[in-house]
GROMACS .gro file of C-alpha atoms in nm:
model
  200
    1MET     CA    1  13.015   6.338   8.206
    2GLY     CA    2  12.748   6.520   8.005
    3CYS     CA    3  12.572   6.398   7.697
    4CYS     CA    4  12.785   6.269   7.412
    5THR     CA    5  12.742   6.133   7.061
    6PHE     CA    6  12.850   5.774   6.995
    7SER     CA    7  12.978   5.659   6.658
    8SER     CA    8  12.943   5.316   6.506
    9ASP     CA    9  13.211   5.075   6.623
   10ASP     CA   10  13.284   4.999   6.258
   11ILE     CA   11  13.446   5.340   6.210
   12VAL     CA   12  13.762   5.225   6.392
   13ILE     CA   13  14.013   5.059   6.158
   14LYS     CA   14  14.212   4.789   6.336
   15SER     CA   15  14.420   4.481   6.268
   16PRO     CA   16  14.232   4.151   6.220
   17ASN     CA   17  14.444   4.019   6.508
   18ASP     CA   18  14.329   4.295   6.745
   19LYS     CA   19  14.041   4.150   6.949
   20ARG     CA   20  13.986   4.459   7.161
   21LEU     CA   21  13.665   4.662   7.134
   22TYR     CA   22  13.672   5.028   7.032
   23ARG     CA   23  13.424   5.314   7.019
   24VAL     CA   24  13.456   5.678   6.914
   25ILE     CA   25  13.258   5.939   7.107
   26LYS     CA   26  13.222   6.314   7.076
   27LEU     CA   27  13.168   6.509   7.398
   28GLU     CA   28  12.954   6.818   7.441
   29ASN     CA   29  13.263   7.039   7.449
   30GLY     CA   30  13.366   6.917   7.102
   31LEU     CA   31  13.641   6.685   7.223
   32THR     CA   32  13.655   6.355   7.031
   33ALA     CA   33  13.766   6.049   7.229
   34LEU     CA   34  13.850   5.691   7.138
   35LEU     CA   35  13.738   5.431   7.393
   36ASN     CA   36  13.919   5.097   7.411
   37HIS     CA   37  13.806   4.791   7.608
   38ASP     CA   38  14.123   4.637   7.749
   39PRO     CA   39  14.231   4.470   8.078
   40GLN     CA   40  14.470   4.760   8.134
   41ALA     CA   41  14.313   5.106   8.119
   42ALA     CA   42  14.489   5.386   7.936
   43ALA     CA   43  14.433   5.745   7.828
   44ALA     CA   44  14.609   5.999   7.610
   45MET     CA   45  14.578   6.367   7.527
   46CYS     CA   46  14.738   6.537   7.226
   47VAL     CA   47  14.764   6.915   7.220
   48GLY     CA   48  14.806   7.100   6.893
   49ILE     CA   49  15.128   7.279   6.983
   50GLY     CA   50  15.482   7.155   6.921
   51SER     CA   51  15.833   7.274   6.846
   52PHE     CA   52  15.722   7.460   6.533
   53SER     CA   53  15.529   7.692   6.767
   54ASP     CA   54  15.845   7.800   6.950
   55SER     CA   55  15.959   8.156   6.890
   56LEU     CA   56  16.311   8.208   6.755
   57GLU     CA   57  16.438   8.338   7.089
   58ALA     CA   58  16.290   8.048   7.288
   59GLN     CA   59  16.361   7.730   7.096
   60GLY     CA   60  16.278   7.422   7.302
   61LEU     CA   61  16.000   7.594   7.501
   62ALA     CA   62  15.723   7.353   7.395
   63HIS     CA   63  15.930   7.055   7.504
   64PHE     CA   64  16.022   7.227   7.829
   65LEU     CA   65  15.653   7.293   7.897
   66GLU     CA   66  15.585   6.922   7.843
   67HIS     CA   67  15.829   6.841   8.124
   68MET     CA   68  15.691   7.105   8.358
   69LEU     CA   69  15.334   6.972   8.343
   70PHE     CA   70  15.448   6.658   8.525
   71MET     CA   71  15.566   6.863   8.824
   72GLY     CA   72  15.253   6.915   9.027
   73SER     CA   73  14.920   7.093   8.993
   74THR     CA   74  14.696   7.305   9.214
   75LYS     CA   75  14.488   7.004   9.323
   76PHE     CA   76  14.787   6.767   9.343
   77PRO     CA   77  15.088   6.984   9.438
   78ASP     CA   78  15.328   6.698   9.518
   79GLU     CA   79  15.563   6.671   9.220
   80ASN     CA   80  15.568   6.292   9.247
   81GLU     CA   81  15.195   6.241   9.305
   82TYR     CA   82  15.105   6.144   8.947
   83ALA     CA   83  15.399   5.908   8.893
   84SER     CA   84  15.360   5.758   9.239
   85TYR     CA   85  14.989   5.690   9.191
   86LEU     CA   86  15.048   5.513   8.860
   87SER     CA   87  15.341   5.313   8.994
   88LYS     CA   88  15.140   5.192   9.294
   89HIS     CA   89  14.862   5.072   9.067
   90GLY     CA   90  15.052   4.892   8.795
   91GLY     CA   91  15.079   5.183   8.554
   92SER     CA   92  15.325   5.405   8.375
   93SER     CA   93  15.329   5.731   8.181
   94ASN     CA   94  15.520   5.925   7.921
   95ALA     CA   95  15.495   6.216   7.679
   96HIS     CA   96  15.664   6.347   7.368
   97THR     CA   97  15.687   6.673   7.180
   98GLU     CA   98  15.674   6.662   6.801
   99ALA     CA   99  15.687   6.939   6.541
  100GLU     CA  100  15.318   7.027   6.554
  101HIS     CA  101  15.176   6.853   6.859
  102THR     CA  102  15.257   6.729   7.210
  103CYS     CA  103  15.113   6.401   7.339
  104TYR     CA  104  15.072   6.281   7.696
  105TYR     CA  105  14.965   5.927   7.785
  106PHE     CA  106  14.945   5.672   8.066
  107ASP     CA  107  14.819   5.325   8.152
  108VAL     CA  108  14.696   5.187   8.485
  109LYS     CA  109  14.489   4.902   8.626
  110ARG     CA  110  14.129   4.959   8.527
  111GLU     CA  111  13.992   5.000   8.877
  112PHE     CA  112  14.226   5.297   8.933
  113LEU     CA  113  14.151   5.479   8.607
  114LYS     CA  114  13.928   5.743   8.768
  115GLY     CA  115  14.199   5.849   9.014
  116ALA     CA  116  14.459   5.858   8.738
  117LEU     CA  117  14.236   6.074   8.518
  118LYS     CA  118  14.182   6.320   8.804
  119ARG     CA  119  14.557   6.369   8.833
  120PHE     CA  120  14.622   6.362   8.458
  121SER     CA  121  14.352   6.618   8.374
  122GLN     CA  122  14.513   6.877   8.601
  123PHE     CA  123  14.813   6.890   8.364
  124PHE     CA  124  14.591   7.081   8.125
  125VAL     CA  125  14.398   7.290   8.379
  126SER     CA  126  14.622   7.408   8.662
  127PRO     CA  127  14.990   7.305   8.648
  128LEU     CA  128  15.201   7.476   8.914
  129MET     CA  129  15.515   7.542   8.708
  130LYS     CA  130  15.701   7.657   9.018
  131ASN     CA  131  16.027   7.849   8.979
  132GLU     CA  132  16.224   7.599   9.184
  133ALA     CA  133  16.099   7.313   8.968
  134MET     CA  134  16.196   7.507   8.657
  135ALA     CA  135  16.544   7.565   8.798
  136ARG     CA  136  16.595   7.192   8.846
  137GLU     CA  137  16.463   7.112   8.502
  138TYR     CA  138  16.698   7.362   8.338
  139VAL     CA  139  16.989   7.131   8.413
  140ASN     CA  140  16.811   6.822   8.282
  141THR     CA  141  17.064   6.647   8.062
  142GLN     CA  142  16.833   6.669   7.762
  143TYR     CA  143  16.903   7.041   7.740
  144LEU     CA  144  17.277   7.051   7.796
  145PRO     CA  145  17.402   6.860   7.489
  146ALA     CA  146  17.108   6.939   7.263
  147ALA     CA  147  17.271   7.198   7.042
  148THR     CA  148  17.584   6.991   6.983
  149SER     CA  149  17.431   6.649   6.918
  150LYS     CA  150  17.444   6.531   6.558
  151HIS     CA  151  17.077   6.437   6.560
  152SER     CA  152  16.965   6.779   6.684
  153ARG     CA  153  17.185   6.964   6.434
  154LEU     CA  154  17.043   6.761   6.147
  155ASP     CA  155  16.686   6.812   6.270
  156LYS     CA  156  16.738   7.186   6.293
  157LYS     CA  157  16.894   7.209   5.950
  158ALA     CA  158  16.626   6.999   5.781
  159ALA     CA  159  16.334   7.171   5.950
  160GLY     CA  160  16.491   7.513   5.899
  161GLU     CA  161  16.441   7.480   5.527
  162ALA     CA  162  16.065   7.485   5.589
  163THR     CA  163  16.043   7.696   5.905
  164PRO     CA  164  16.295   7.874   6.129
  165GLN     CA  165  16.101   7.770   6.441
  166ALA     CA  166  16.187   7.405   6.453
  167PHE     CA  167  16.438   7.322   6.727
  168THR     CA  168  16.260   7.067   6.948
  169VAL     CA  169  16.505   7.068   7.240
  170GLY     CA  170  16.683   7.396   7.311
  171GLN     CA  171  16.989   7.498   7.506
  172ILE     CA  172  16.962   7.624   7.863
  173ASP     CA  173  17.018   7.984   7.751
  174ASN     CA  174  16.718   7.959   7.520
  175ILE     CA  175  16.476   7.918   7.808
  176ARG     CA  176  16.649   8.018   8.134
  177SER     CA  177  16.534   8.373   8.193
  178PRO     CA  178  16.235   8.535   8.366
  179THR     CA  179  16.095   8.633   8.025
  180LYS     CA  180  16.120   8.282   7.883
  181SER     CA  181  15.982   8.131   8.202
  182ALA     CA  182  15.682   8.361   8.187
  183LYS     CA  183  15.616   8.238   7.835
  184LEU     CA  184  15.546   7.892   7.973
  185THR     CA  185  15.237   8.020   8.149
  186VAL     CA  186  15.130   8.225   7.849
  187THR     CA  187  15.179   7.933   7.612
  188HIS     CA  188  14.982   7.701   7.839
  189LYS     CA  189  14.690   7.942   7.871
  190GLN     CA  190  14.679   8.031   7.502
  191GLU     CA  191  14.722   7.685   7.353
  192TYR     CA  192  14.628   7.426   7.616
  193LEU     CA  193  14.316   7.607   7.738
  194LYS     CA  194  14.172   7.737   7.410
  195ASP     CA  195  13.849   7.547   7.479
  196GLN     CA  196  13.748   7.665   7.825
  197ASN     CA  197  13.512   7.366   7.856
  198LEU     CA  198  13.819   7.152   7.915
  199GLN     CA  199  13.840   7.304   8.261
  200ASN     CA  200  13.507   7.148   8.366
   0.00000   0.00000   0.00000
């Protein structure tokens, strides 16, 4: 890692019952990170793109992209490599897509953090997004009932009053086409790789 600027530990607001140590750093590429001293290591990355960024004809695309990033990368092409590595070393992972951002996070035993970060970082640099993986994900149960669930209908109605681009999880027809699939790659390049230093 190159040079970075450290902040005072006092800048982090925490509960009086939280005995963990924290530090905020700013890397050369402008990325701000929060360090946490804990027996179990963890990391998270939030990207400033969410369901409000979806176009009208491709509602649910941001959430679909979230799922696809877990399915292998150029350096780690096995779809189960990331999950398997974390599972073997006492860790777990998850992600969620909100209106204006998407967050990815994991935890793992501290001695295996470096290996986990190598796999995790490739989500944002070189995900494979293979057609066959997309085809399997199309039939993920999250997409089939989305348009008919009460929760989704209410979300769409409420968000629609502020913006028409607000359907977090779309139907299969919203994203299953060569055009929509191609938008995954475009969206990733335009939004996830805005700062090219993140590829280093």
